[in-house]
Each structure stands twice: as structure tokens, then as C-alpha cells.
mmCIF file of C-alpha atoms and ligand atoms in Angstrom:
data_model
loop_
_atom_site.group_PDB
_atom_site.id
_atom_site.type_symbol
_atom_site.label_atom_id
_atom_site.label_comp_id
_atom_site.label_asym_id
_atom_site.label_seq_id
_atom_site.Cartn_x
_atom_site.Cartn_y
_atom_site.Cartn_z
ATOM 1 C CA MET A 1 -63.150 41.027 66.115
ATOM 2 C CA LEU A 2 -62.821 39.347 69.507
ATOM 3 C CA LEU A 3 -65.312 36.509 69.082
ATOM 4 C CA GLU A 4 -66.614 35.175 65.778
ATOM 5 C CA VAL A 5 -69.154 32.384 65.751
ATOM 6 C CA LYS A 6 -69.591 30.872 62.319
ATOM 7 C CA ASP A 7 -72.332 28.468 61.255
ATOM 8 C CA LEU A 8 -72.336 26.759 64.641
ATOM 9 C CA ARG A 9 -74.376 23.571 64.877
ATOM 10 C CA MET A 10 -75.001 21.634 68.074
ATOM 11 C CA TYR A 11 -77.647 18.926 68.317
ATOM 12 C CA TYR A 12 -78.659 16.801 71.308
ATOM 13 C CA GLU A 13 -78.931 13.100 70.546
ATOM 14 C CA VAL A 14 -82.123 11.867 72.183
ATOM 15 C CA GLY A 15 -82.450 8.475 70.530
ATOM 16 C CA ASP A 16 -80.900 6.387 67.826
ATOM 17 C CA GLY A 17 -80.423 8.926 65.038
ATOM 18 C CA VAL A 18 -82.923 11.310 66.687
ATOM 19 C CA PHE A 19 -81.622 14.810 67.362
ATOM 20 C CA VAL A 20 -82.890 17.998 68.969
ATOM 21 C CA LYS A 21 -81.558 20.701 66.627
ATOM 22 C CA ALA A 22 -80.883 23.204 69.391
ATOM 23 C CA VAL A 23 -78.234 25.331 67.645
ATOM 24 C CA ASP A 24 -78.634 25.069 63.900
ATOM 25 C CA GLY A 25 -76.263 27.185 61.848
ATOM 26 C CA VAL A 26 -75.751 30.189 64.117
ATOM 27 C CA SER A 27 -73.319 32.983 63.158
ATOM 28 C CA PHE A 28 -72.548 36.268 64.911
ATOM 29 C CA ASN A 29 -69.656 38.507 65.978
ATOM 30 C CA LEU A 30 -68.770 40.129 69.243
ATOM 31 C CA ASP A 31 -66.348 43.014 69.269
ATOM 32 C CA ARG A 32 -64.218 44.226 72.152
ATOM 33 C CA GLU A 33 -66.282 45.999 74.840
ATOM 34 C CA GLU A 34 -69.450 45.333 72.868
ATOM 35 C CA ALA A 35 -72.720 44.064 74.359
ATOM 36 C CA LEU A 36 -74.702 41.588 72.282
ATOM 37 C CA GLY A 37 -78.184 40.669 73.438
ATOM 38 C CA ILE A 38 -79.542 37.266 72.450
ATOM 39 C CA VAL A 39 -83.290 37.083 72.766
ATOM 40 C CA GLY A 40 -85.985 34.541 72.032
ATOM 41 C CA GLU A 41 -88.667 32.466 73.701
ATOM 42 C CA SER A 42 -87.837 29.652 76.072
ATOM 43 C CA GLY A 43 -86.484 26.594 74.284
ATOM 44 C CA CYS A 44 -85.146 28.410 71.193
ATOM 45 C CA GLY A 45 -81.551 27.375 71.943
ATOM 46 C CA LYS A 46 -80.056 30.385 73.749
ATOM 47 C CA SER A 47 -78.487 28.444 76.644
ATOM 48 C CA SER A 48 -77.404 25.691 74.269
ATOM 49 C CA LEU A 49 -75.561 28.297 72.209
ATOM 50 C CA ALA A 50 -73.775 29.579 75.325
ATOM 51 C CA ILE A 51 -72.684 26.165 76.586
ATOM 52 C CA THR A 52 -71.504 25.207 73.102
ATOM 53 C CA ILE A 53 -69.241 28.270 72.997
ATOM 54 C CA LEU A 54 -67.764 27.373 76.408
ATOM 55 C CA ARG A 55 -67.905 23.643 75.584
ATOM 56 C CA ILE A 56 -69.530 22.697 78.858
ATOM 57 C CA LEU A 57 -71.892 20.264 77.235
ATOM 58 C CA PRO A 58 -73.927 17.320 78.487
ATOM 59 C CA SER A 59 -72.867 13.908 77.215
ATOM 60 C CA ASN A 60 -75.619 13.710 74.576
ATOM 61 C CA ALA A 61 -74.577 16.985 72.902
ATOM 62 C CA ARG A 62 -72.969 16.722 69.462
ATOM 63 C CA VAL A 63 -71.133 19.685 67.975
ATOM 64 C CA LEU A 64 -71.677 18.951 64.307
ATOM 65 C CA GLY A 65 -70.075 21.927 62.663
ATOM 66 C CA GLY A 66 -68.988 25.517 62.675
ATOM 67 C CA GLU A 67 -66.259 27.576 64.266
ATOM 68 C CA VAL A 68 -65.903 29.647 67.427
ATOM 69 C CA LEU A 69 -62.983 31.975 66.800
ATOM 70 C CA LEU A 70 -61.570 33.789 69.784
ATOM 71 C CA ASP A 71 -58.937 36.262 68.634
ATOM 72 C CA GLY A 72 -58.782 34.190 65.443
ATOM 73 C CA VAL A 73 -58.222 30.826 67.198
ATOM 74 C CA ASP A 74 -60.952 28.219 66.764
ATOM 75 C CA ILE A 75 -61.640 27.128 70.322
ATOM 76 C CA LEU A 76 -63.789 24.221 69.125
ATOM 77 C CA ARG A 77 -60.585 22.645 67.846
ATOM 78 C CA LEU A 78 -58.600 23.094 71.100
ATOM 79 C CA ASP A 79 -58.107 20.002 73.210
ATOM 80 C CA GLU A 80 -59.780 19.958 76.622
ATOM 81 C CA HIS A 81 -56.510 20.683 78.448
ATOM 82 C CA ARG A 82 -55.781 23.877 76.449
ATOM 83 C CA LEU A 83 -59.394 24.937 76.592
ATOM 84 C CA ARG A 84 -59.353 24.675 80.384
ATOM 85 C CA LYS A 85 -55.926 26.284 80.768
ATOM 86 C CA GLU A 86 -56.337 29.123 78.312
ATOM 87 C CA VAL A 87 -59.960 29.856 77.545
ATOM 88 C CA ARG A 88 -62.705 28.630 79.862
ATOM 89 C CA TRP A 89 -63.261 31.079 82.768
ATOM 90 C CA ARG A 90 -59.999 32.869 81.847
ATOM 91 C CA LYS A 91 -61.043 34.433 78.563
ATOM 92 C CA ILE A 92 -64.707 33.526 78.349
ATOM 93 C CA SER A 93 -66.714 33.203 81.529
ATOM 94 C CA MET A 94 -70.370 32.683 82.271
ATOM 95 C CA VAL A 95 -73.043 33.476 84.809
ATOM 96 C CA PHE A 96 -75.617 30.710 84.604
ATOM 97 C CA GLN A 97 -79.374 30.836 84.707
ATOM 98 C CA GLY A 98 -80.457 30.568 88.347
ATOM 99 C CA SER A 99 -76.809 30.260 89.357
ATOM 100 C CA MET A 100 -77.280 31.914 92.735
ATOM 101 C CA ASN A 101 -78.801 28.638 93.887
ATOM 102 C CA ALA A 102 -75.598 26.838 92.943
ATOM 103 C CA LEU A 103 -73.756 28.229 95.974
ATOM 104 C CA ASN A 104 -73.247 25.629 98.638
ATOM 105 C CA PRO A 105 -75.404 26.868 101.557
ATOM 106 C CA ILE A 106 -73.103 25.510 104.246
ATOM 107 C CA ILE A 107 -69.770 26.841 102.983
ATOM 108 C CA LYS A 108 -68.806 30.459 103.603
ATOM 109 C CA VAL A 109 -68.925 32.718 100.567
ATOM 110 C CA GLY A 110 -65.225 33.629 100.852
ATOM 111 C CA ASP A 111 -64.233 29.948 100.966
ATOM 112 C CA GLN A 112 -66.243 29.239 97.821
ATOM 113 C CA ILE A 113 -64.724 32.133 95.870
ATOM 114 C CA ALA A 114 -61.178 31.429 97.117
ATOM 115 C CA GLU A 115 -61.532 27.740 96.274
ATOM 116 C CA ALA A 116 -62.624 28.583 92.729
ATOM 117 C CA ILE A 117 -59.580 30.858 92.350
ATOM 118 C CA MET A 118 -57.160 28.262 93.759
ATOM 119 C CA LEU A 119 -58.578 25.644 91.411
ATOM 120 C CA HIS A 120 -57.381 27.669 88.438
ATOM 121 C CA GLU A 121 -54.385 29.626 89.674
ATOM 122 C CA LYS A 122 -51.330 28.855 91.753
ATOM 123 C CA VAL A 123 -51.934 31.351 94.554
ATOM 124 C CA SER A 124 -51.697 31.068 98.318
ATOM 125 C CA LYS A 125 -54.847 30.744 100.376
ATOM 126 C CA LYS A 126 -54.195 34.212 101.777
ATOM 127 C CA ASP A 127 -53.955 35.788 98.322
ATOM 128 C CA ALA A 128 -57.048 33.926 97.152
ATOM 129 C CA TYR A 129 -58.957 35.342 100.143
ATOM 130 C CA ARG A 130 -57.675 38.838 99.439
ATOM 131 C CA ARG A 131 -58.860 38.461 95.836
ATOM 132 C CA ALA A 132 -62.236 37.169 97.087
ATOM 133 C CA GLU A 133 -62.619 40.344 99.162
ATOM 134 C CA GLU A 134 -61.684 42.525 96.185
ATOM 135 C CA LEU A 135 -64.167 40.692 94.007
ATOM 136 C CA LEU A 136 -66.946 41.131 96.544
ATOM 137 C CA SER A 137 -66.340 44.840 96.740
ATOM 138 C CA LEU A 138 -66.212 44.988 92.913
ATOM 139 C CA VAL A 139 -69.792 43.719 92.836
ATOM 140 C CA GLY A 140 -70.918 46.065 95.602
ATOM 141 C CA ILE A 141 -70.855 43.682 98.560
ATOM 142 C CA ASP A 142 -69.020 44.564 101.753
ATOM 143 C CA PRO A 143 -65.773 42.526 101.744
ATOM 144 C CA SER A 144 -66.449 41.440 105.340
ATOM 145 C CA ARG A 145 -69.159 39.228 103.839
ATOM 146 C CA VAL A 146 -66.455 36.688 102.951
ATOM 147 C CA SER A 147 -67.349 35.124 106.282
ATOM 148 C CA SER A 148 -71.070 34.938 105.545
ATOM 149 C CA TYR A 149 -72.901 31.814 104.559
ATOM 150 C CA PRO A 150 -75.000 32.030 101.376
ATOM 151 C CA PHE A 151 -78.234 31.701 103.380
ATOM 152 C CA GLU A 152 -77.287 34.917 105.200
ATOM 153 C CA LEU A 153 -77.326 36.817 101.895
ATOM 154 C CA SER A 154 -80.314 38.016 99.878
ATOM 155 C CA GLY A 155 -81.034 36.541 96.415
ATOM 156 C CA GLY A 156 -79.606 39.653 94.767
ATOM 157 C CA GLN A 157 -76.405 39.425 96.854
ATOM 158 C CA ARG A 158 -76.001 35.738 96.018
ATOM 159 C CA GLN A 159 -76.330 36.544 92.335
ATOM 160 C CA ARG A 160 -73.648 39.238 92.787
ATOM 161 C CA VAL A 161 -71.391 36.600 94.353
ATOM 162 C CA MET A 162 -71.873 34.438 91.258
ATOM 163 C CA ILE A 163 -71.001 37.412 89.045
ATOM 164 C CA ALA A 164 -67.889 37.991 91.204
ATOM 165 C CA MET A 165 -66.885 34.343 90.730
ATOM 166 C CA ALA A 166 -67.348 34.604 86.973
ATOM 167 C CA LEU A 167 -64.994 37.588 86.964
ATOM 168 C CA ALA A 168 -62.356 35.982 89.204
ATOM 169 C CA LEU A 169 -59.897 35.210 86.390
ATOM 170 C CA ASN A 170 -60.332 38.525 84.532
ATOM 171 C CA PRO A 171 -62.135 37.207 81.446
ATOM 172 C CA LYS A 172 -62.534 39.255 78.271
ATOM 173 C CA VAL A 173 -65.975 37.901 77.439
ATOM 174 C CA LEU A 174 -68.784 37.462 79.934
ATOM 175 C CA ILE A 175 -71.792 35.391 78.969
ATOM 176 C CA ALA A 176 -74.744 36.170 81.223
ATOM 177 C CA ASP A 177 -77.570 33.661 80.764
ATOM 178 C CA GLU A 178 -80.813 35.084 82.164
ATOM 179 C CA PRO A 179 -78.793 36.647 85.008
ATOM 180 C CA THR A 180 -81.808 38.184 86.701
ATOM 181 C CA THR A 181 -84.373 35.396 86.485
ATOM 182 C CA ALA A 182 -85.847 34.619 89.914
ATOM 183 C CA LEU A 183 -85.028 38.084 91.271
ATOM 184 C CA ASP A 184 -87.709 40.653 92.035
ATOM 185 C CA VAL A 185 -88.098 43.616 89.676
ATOM 186 C CA ILE A 186 -86.088 46.138 91.725
ATOM 187 C CA VAL A 187 -83.213 43.717 92.354
ATOM 188 C CA GLN A 188 -83.359 42.725 88.696
ATOM 189 C CA ALA A 189 -82.810 46.352 87.655
ATOM 190 C CA GLN A 190 -79.950 46.754 90.175
ATOM 191 C CA THR A 191 -78.250 43.580 88.962
ATOM 192 C CA LEU A 192 -78.500 44.623 85.300
ATOM 193 C CA LYS A 193 -77.087 48.048 86.204
ATOM 194 C CA LEU A 194 -74.192 46.346 87.979
ATOM 195 C CA ILE A 195 -73.465 44.151 84.957
ATOM 196 C CA LYS A 196 -73.495 47.218 82.690
ATOM 197 C CA GLU A 197 -71.149 49.108 85.034
ATOM 198 C CA LEU A 198 -68.779 46.148 85.283
ATOM 199 C CA GLN A 199 -68.800 45.766 81.523
ATOM 200 C CA SER A 200 -67.605 49.308 81.051
ATOM 201 C CA ARG A 201 -65.204 49.364 84.036
ATOM 202 C CA LEU A 202 -63.539 46.050 83.149
ATOM 203 C CA LYS A 203 -63.794 46.626 79.367
ATOM 204 C CA LEU A 204 -65.695 43.380 78.960
ATOM 205 C CA SER A 205 -67.475 42.065 75.924
ATOM 206 C CA LEU A 206 -70.894 40.930 77.033
ATOM 207 C CA MET A 207 -73.213 38.308 75.634
ATOM 208 C CA LEU A 208 -76.497 38.786 77.435
ATOM 209 C CA ILE A 209 -79.092 36.072 77.035
ATOM 210 C CA SER A 210 -82.695 36.792 77.888
ATOM 211 C CA HIS A 211 -86.234 35.872 76.919
ATOM 212 C CA ASP A 212 -87.150 39.456 77.803
ATOM 213 C CA ILE A 213 -86.638 41.822 74.881
ATOM 214 C CA SER A 214 -86.915 44.873 77.164
ATOM 215 C CA VAL A 215 -83.887 43.670 79.188
ATOM 216 C CA VAL A 216 -81.921 43.135 76.004
ATOM 217 C CA ALA A 217 -82.995 46.558 74.683
ATOM 218 C CA GLU A 218 -81.611 48.323 77.731
ATOM 219 C CA MET A 219 -78.280 46.550 77.797
ATOM 220 C CA SER A 220 -77.184 45.830 74.240
ATOM 221 C CA ASP A 221 -75.337 47.501 71.385
ATOM 222 C CA LYS A 222 -76.321 44.676 69.062
ATOM 223 C CA VAL A 223 -79.211 42.219 69.143
ATOM 224 C CA ALA A 224 -79.613 38.703 67.776
ATOM 225 C CA VAL A 225 -83.154 37.316 67.789
ATOM 226 C CA MET A 226 -83.265 33.519 67.978
ATOM 227 C CA TYR A 227 -86.108 31.289 66.917
ATOM 228 C CA ALA A 228 -86.062 27.491 66.891
ATOM 229 C CA GLY A 229 -82.279 27.106 66.915
ATOM 230 C CA LYS A 230 -81.547 29.865 64.415
ATOM 231 C CA ILE A 231 -80.847 33.581 64.390
ATOM 232 C CA VAL A 232 -83.695 35.170 62.456
ATOM 233 C CA GLU A 233 -82.756 38.831 62.883
ATOM 234 C CA TYR A 234 -79.451 40.437 63.773
ATOM 235 C CA GLY A 235 -78.052 43.937 63.822
ATOM 236 C CA PRO A 236 -77.507 47.149 65.795
ATOM 237 C CA ALA A 237 -79.928 47.282 68.730
ATOM 238 C CA VAL A 238 -81.538 50.556 67.594
ATOM 239 C CA GLU A 239 -82.195 49.125 64.128
ATOM 240 C CA VAL A 240 -83.546 45.765 65.266
ATOM 241 C CA LEU A 241 -85.688 47.186 68.051
ATOM 242 C CA LEU A 242 -86.946 50.356 66.399
ATOM 243 C CA GLN A 243 -87.262 49.038 62.861
ATOM 244 C CA PRO A 244 -87.759 45.292 63.258
ATOM 245 C CA LYS A 245 -88.008 43.451 59.970
ATOM 246 C CA HIS A 246 -88.719 39.854 60.957
ATOM 247 C CA PRO A 247 -92.351 39.138 61.905
ATOM 248 C CA TYR A 248 -91.123 37.204 64.968
ATOM 249 C CA THR A 249 -89.151 40.213 66.285
ATOM 250 C CA THR A 250 -92.191 42.421 65.691
ATOM 251 C CA ALA A 251 -94.346 39.982 67.628
ATOM 252 C CA LEU A 252 -91.840 39.836 70.514
ATOM 253 C CA LEU A 253 -91.793 43.636 70.685
ATOM 254 C CA LYS A 254 -95.591 43.834 70.665
ATOM 255 C CA SER A 255 -95.727 41.478 73.619
ATOM 256 C CA VAL A 256 -93.978 43.939 75.981
ATOM 257 C CA PRO A 257 -95.809 46.859 77.568
ATOM 258 C CA SER A 258 -94.839 50.379 76.503
ATOM 259 C CA ILE A 259 -95.147 53.355 78.855
ATOM 260 C CA ARG A 260 -95.791 55.607 75.856
ATOM 261 C CA GLU A 261 -98.801 53.684 74.579
ATOM 262 C CA SER A 262 -100.755 53.075 77.763
ATOM 263 C CA LYS A 263 -103.881 51.905 75.955
ATOM 264 C CA ARG A 264 -102.293 49.429 73.548
ATOM 265 C CA LYS A 265 -103.519 45.885 73.991
ATOM 266 C CA LEU A 266 -100.618 43.545 74.667
ATOM 267 C CA ALA A 267 -100.219 41.035 71.891
ATOM 268 C CA TYR A 268 -99.157 37.452 72.363
ATOM 269 C CA ILE A 269 -97.627 35.159 69.807
ATOM 270 C CA PRO A 270 -100.167 32.470 68.930
ATOM 271 C CA GLY A 271 -99.032 28.860 68.994
ATOM 272 C CA VAL A 272 -95.961 27.463 70.682
ATOM 273 C CA PRO A 273 -92.306 27.227 69.667
ATOM 274 C CA PRO A 274 -91.780 24.134 67.524
ATOM 275 C CA ASN A 275 -90.411 20.797 68.541
ATOM 276 C CA LEU A 276 -86.762 20.913 67.518
ATOM 277 C CA VAL A 277 -86.610 17.199 66.698
ATOM 278 C CA ASN A 278 -88.803 17.805 63.653
ATOM 279 C CA PRO A 279 -88.923 21.547 63.096
ATOM 280 C CA PRO A 280 -91.355 22.916 60.495
ATOM 281 C CA SER A 281 -90.189 22.887 56.873
ATOM 282 C CA GLY A 282 -89.020 26.091 55.183
ATOM 283 C CA CYS A 283 -89.208 28.993 57.616
ATOM 284 C CA ARG A 284 -89.517 27.496 61.088
ATOM 285 C CA PHE A 285 -91.787 30.363 62.119
ATOM 286 C CA HIS A 286 -94.332 29.752 59.343
ATOM 287 C CA PRO A 287 -96.994 27.951 61.434
ATOM 288 C CA ARG A 288 -97.199 31.039 63.684
ATOM 289 C CA CYS A 289 -96.560 33.784 61.153
ATOM 290 C CA PRO A 290 -99.459 36.003 60.027
ATOM 291 C CA TYR A 291 -97.639 36.728 56.743
ATOM 292 C CA ALA A 292 -96.772 33.142 55.782
ATOM 293 C CA MET A 293 -96.761 32.516 52.027
ATOM 294 C CA ASP A 294 -96.400 29.292 50.033
ATOM 295 C CA ILE A 295 -92.653 29.786 49.663
ATOM 296 C CA CYS A 296 -92.314 30.032 53.467
ATOM 297 C CA ARG A 297 -93.424 26.408 53.858
ATOM 298 C CA GLU A 298 -91.065 25.188 51.157
ATOM 299 C CA LYS A 299 -87.829 27.166 51.292
ATOM 300 C CA GLU A 300 -85.755 28.142 54.263
ATOM 301 C CA PRO A 301 -85.018 31.882 54.197
ATOM 302 C CA ASN A 302 -81.371 32.908 54.645
ATOM 303 C CA LEU A 303 -80.220 35.958 56.580
ATOM 304 C CA LYS A 304 -80.135 38.889 54.135
ATOM 305 C CA GLU A 305 -79.245 42.571 54.468
ATOM 306 C CA VAL A 306 -82.347 44.592 55.216
ATOM 307 C CA GLY A 307 -80.530 47.723 56.420
ATOM 308 C CA GLU A 308 -77.053 48.849 57.387
ATOM 309 C CA HIS A 309 -75.438 45.879 59.175
ATOM 310 C CA HIS A 310 -79.013 44.686 59.737
ATOM 311 C CA LEU A 311 -79.937 41.137 58.670
ATOM 312 C CA ALA A 312 -83.227 39.255 58.654
ATOM 313 C CA ALA A 313 -84.161 35.760 57.492
ATOM 314 C CA CYS A 314 -87.579 36.219 55.926
ATOM 315 C CA HIS A 315 -89.049 35.770 52.447
ATOM 316 C CA LEU A 316 -90.815 39.122 52.762
ATOM 317 C CA TYR A 317 -87.420 40.609 51.851
ATOM 318 C CA ARG A 318 -86.527 38.894 48.618
HETATM 319 P P1 LIG B 1 -84.573 28.412 78.368
HETATM 320 O O1 LIG B 1 -84.378 29.863 78.605
HETATM 321 O O2 LIG B 1 -85.916 27.912 78.730
HETATM 322 O O3 LIG B 1 -83.447 27.551 78.886
HETATM 323 P P2 LIG B 1 -83.308 28.355 75.793
HETATM 324 O O4 LIG B 1 -83.679 29.262 74.674
HETATM 325 O O5 LIG B 1 -82.064 28.659 76.530
HETATM 326 O O6 LIG B 1 -84.521 28.223 76.765
HETATM 327 P P3 LIG B 1 -82.240 25.697 75.495
HETATM 328 O O7 LIG B 1 -82.258 25.461 76.961
HETATM 329 O O8 LIG B 1 -80.947 25.931 74.836
HETATM 330 O O9 LIG B 1 -83.220 26.917 75.126
HETATM 331 O O10 LIG B 1 -82.968 24.471 74.793
HETATM 332 C C1 LIG B 1 -83.046 24.309 73.367
HETATM 333 C C2 LIG B 1 -83.710 22.988 73.075
HETATM 334 O O11 LIG B 1 -82.847 21.933 73.459
HETATM 335 C C3 LIG B 1 -85.013 22.768 73.826
HETATM 336 O O12 LIG B 1 -85.877 22.078 72.967
HETATM 337 C C4 LIG B 1 -84.604 21.882 74.989
HETATM 338 O O13 LIG B 1 -85.667 21.064 75.424
HETATM 339 C C5 LIG B 1 -83.510 21.043 74.354
HETATM 340 N N1 LIG B 1 -82.522 20.534 75.293
HETATM 341 C C6 LIG B 1 -81.780 21.231 76.199
HETATM 342 N N2 LIG B 1 -80.917 20.416 76.859
HETATM 343 C C7 LIG B 1 -81.097 19.178 76.340
HETATM 344 C C8 LIG B 1 -80.500 17.895 76.583
HETATM 345 N N3 LIG B 1 -79.519 17.728 77.465
HETATM 346 N N4 LIG B 1 -80.963 16.850 75.868
HETATM 347 C C9 LIG B 1 -81.947 16.976 74.953
HETATM 348 N N5 LIG B 1 -82.550 18.158 74.674
HETATM 349 C C10 LIG B 1 -82.125 19.244 75.343
HETATM 350 FE FE1 LIG B 2 -93.262 34.733 58.023
HETATM 351 FE FE2 LIG B 2 -92.518 33.711 55.698
HETATM 352 FE FE3 LIG B 2 -91.058 35.586 56.822
HETATM 353 FE FE4 LIG B 2 -91.140 33.146 57.849
HETATM 354 S S1 LIG B 2 -90.332 33.716 55.871
HETATM 355 S S2 LIG B 2 -91.279 35.039 58.966
HETATM 356 S S3 LIG B 2 -93.262 32.581 57.486
HETATM 357 S S4 LIG B 2 -93.150 35.810 56.066
#
């Protein structure tokens, strides 16, 4: 197994002894060349999970437990120097939500990519530029665009530049956090196709984060559904998406249109995701769940086998 995340817990401290339980006991595996989709509504902890793995955390974040094993080495226990030298961007890299807007508008694209390369590797300026050109062509942009300014590129091209930068040090794992948010539908589809092609060409393991279950369905071998800081369903994508077991996954699936059932009314999930400072007792989904029973308010359900390699955390499966 390339990446094993075990019982990871990261809370944000927002006051004296007050914590937002953003990542609360999350476990999953990512194999070589595998694509794992992480899906859930806004605020359920997806980005927090990603930045905890890479340890690029804000100052109020507290990693309170768990392990992140990369090739068997717990990267949570590495000191910052080793993490920077051996892991971050080199082995695990990330494309951030809305990252295309992070390009400096007044510095040429080639300069920005070359600078990022030179920051991490001892290479000449000339070699860094050559690599920048290679990276641009890898993501389908004409290498001559090294001399363009970001404002001369479309949104889709800028996002490709960010993907190129994330791949600059040949990582094994790419985390893509909502990589197509803010792009129009056609460009979104092209960008996802590019990520899928790069994953197979570069033999990458991919962790794709999205609130959109249809994006995750198209791209993933495995799916983890997150709700309120926890994984509530996890397994092979075909199992989770075609035979969902957790009422939250079912609700997410019912909220996307299907071309096969043109007349189906789109469902929405009543209520809002809970406040993670004081999440609901027992099953965190119980205030919104149509099947909630007494036990759901009292006892937290653990992830249990509900099919082959398929887990769900729900008292309906006792
Ligand atoms: P989105 O896609 O909207 O970013 P998400 O599923 O990625 O949603 P996170 O951004 O990880 O969710 O947020 C999880 C919870 O942590 C939310 O309640 C959010 O408000 C909270 N949160 C995020 N960053 C901080 C912070 N620096 N301090 C306190 N709370 C935070
Ligand atoms: Fe619904 Fe209970 Fe299952 Fe939670 S444990 S999803 S409240 S049935």
C-alpha cells in the first residue's frame, strides 16, 4: 500500500478549549496508480484532510492523533526539514481549490514554474526553464507560453499551469482539491480528462476531492464519502455508487440528475451540515436522516463491512 491513513484526527482550536472537529478519526488506503474520490458537502472536512496529510496547516490546527504512512513511514512523525526535503511536493503534491487564482498576474508563467523548481532542486535557470516548457506541454499547453503572463491565459489554461507546477517534482501521489471549481462545464470536463490521462501516463495515485459525486464517479476506483469530519461509507466506486448503503450517500446520489431517468424529481438533503464544534451525538447524520432510530442519537456507528471491501457506518447494518 502506498498511502495508509489511520484514525487521523485534526481539530482547529477556535477558543480556549473550543475545537472544530474537522477530521475526526479518518482511515483509508491509497494503492499505487489508484484513484480515490473523497466526496461530501461543503464543510465536511475534505480540504482539512488534505492539508493534514501534507502538513500545510494553519497555526490553529492541532493534529491530535493518527498516522499517515507513506511507504510504511509515518510522515506525521517526520520533522519539518525531512518532510520538506523528502515528502512535500516530491512524493505527495497538491492542486488547491481555486489555485489558478494563486498565480501572480504580473510574473510570466515560465518564471513562476522555473522558480518553483529552483526552490526545491539544485538546477540551473536554463534547465528549470526547459523543465517548465516540458511541463507545459505535458498539460497540453504550447511550451512557447512560458513567456505569457497569467492574464493572457484562459481559466482552464491557468488551472493546467497549476497542475503542471504540482507535477514539477515527479510526485507519486497527487491530491486534487476541487480542481475544476470555478471553471465552466466544458473546461471542467477537459481538465478532469487531463488529470485522468496524467494519472495513467505518470502512474500517479490520485486523491480527488469534490463535493460533486458525479465528478468522483467518473474519476475514481474507490470512493470515500465524508460527513461531518468522518468517513461514513468507503469502498470500490462501483459498489458505493451503484449499491450505496449509507443514507447520506443515497441522498447525495439522489441529488444529482440522471440522463436515464429524465422525469425523476431531484432530491435535496434537508437541513444543513452540523456545526463541528458541537456535532450531534451518536450518528452525526441523525438530525437529517429519514431512518434515524433511538440508537442513532445515542451511539456512534462504526464502519462495518456491508459488502466486499465495502464499509458503512450506520446502525441499519448491525
Ligand atoms: P469546502 O469544500 O467548502 O472547503 P470541506 O469539506 O473541504 O469544504 P473544510 O474546508 O475542511 O471542509 O472545513 C471543515 C470545517 O473546518 C468547517 O467547519 C470549516 O469552517 C472549518 N475550518 C476550516 N479552516 C478552519 C480554520 N483555520 N479555523 C477554524 N475552522 C476552520
Ligand atoms: Fe441514519 Fe441511524 Fe444510519 Fe445514522 S446510523 S445514517 S441516523 S440510520
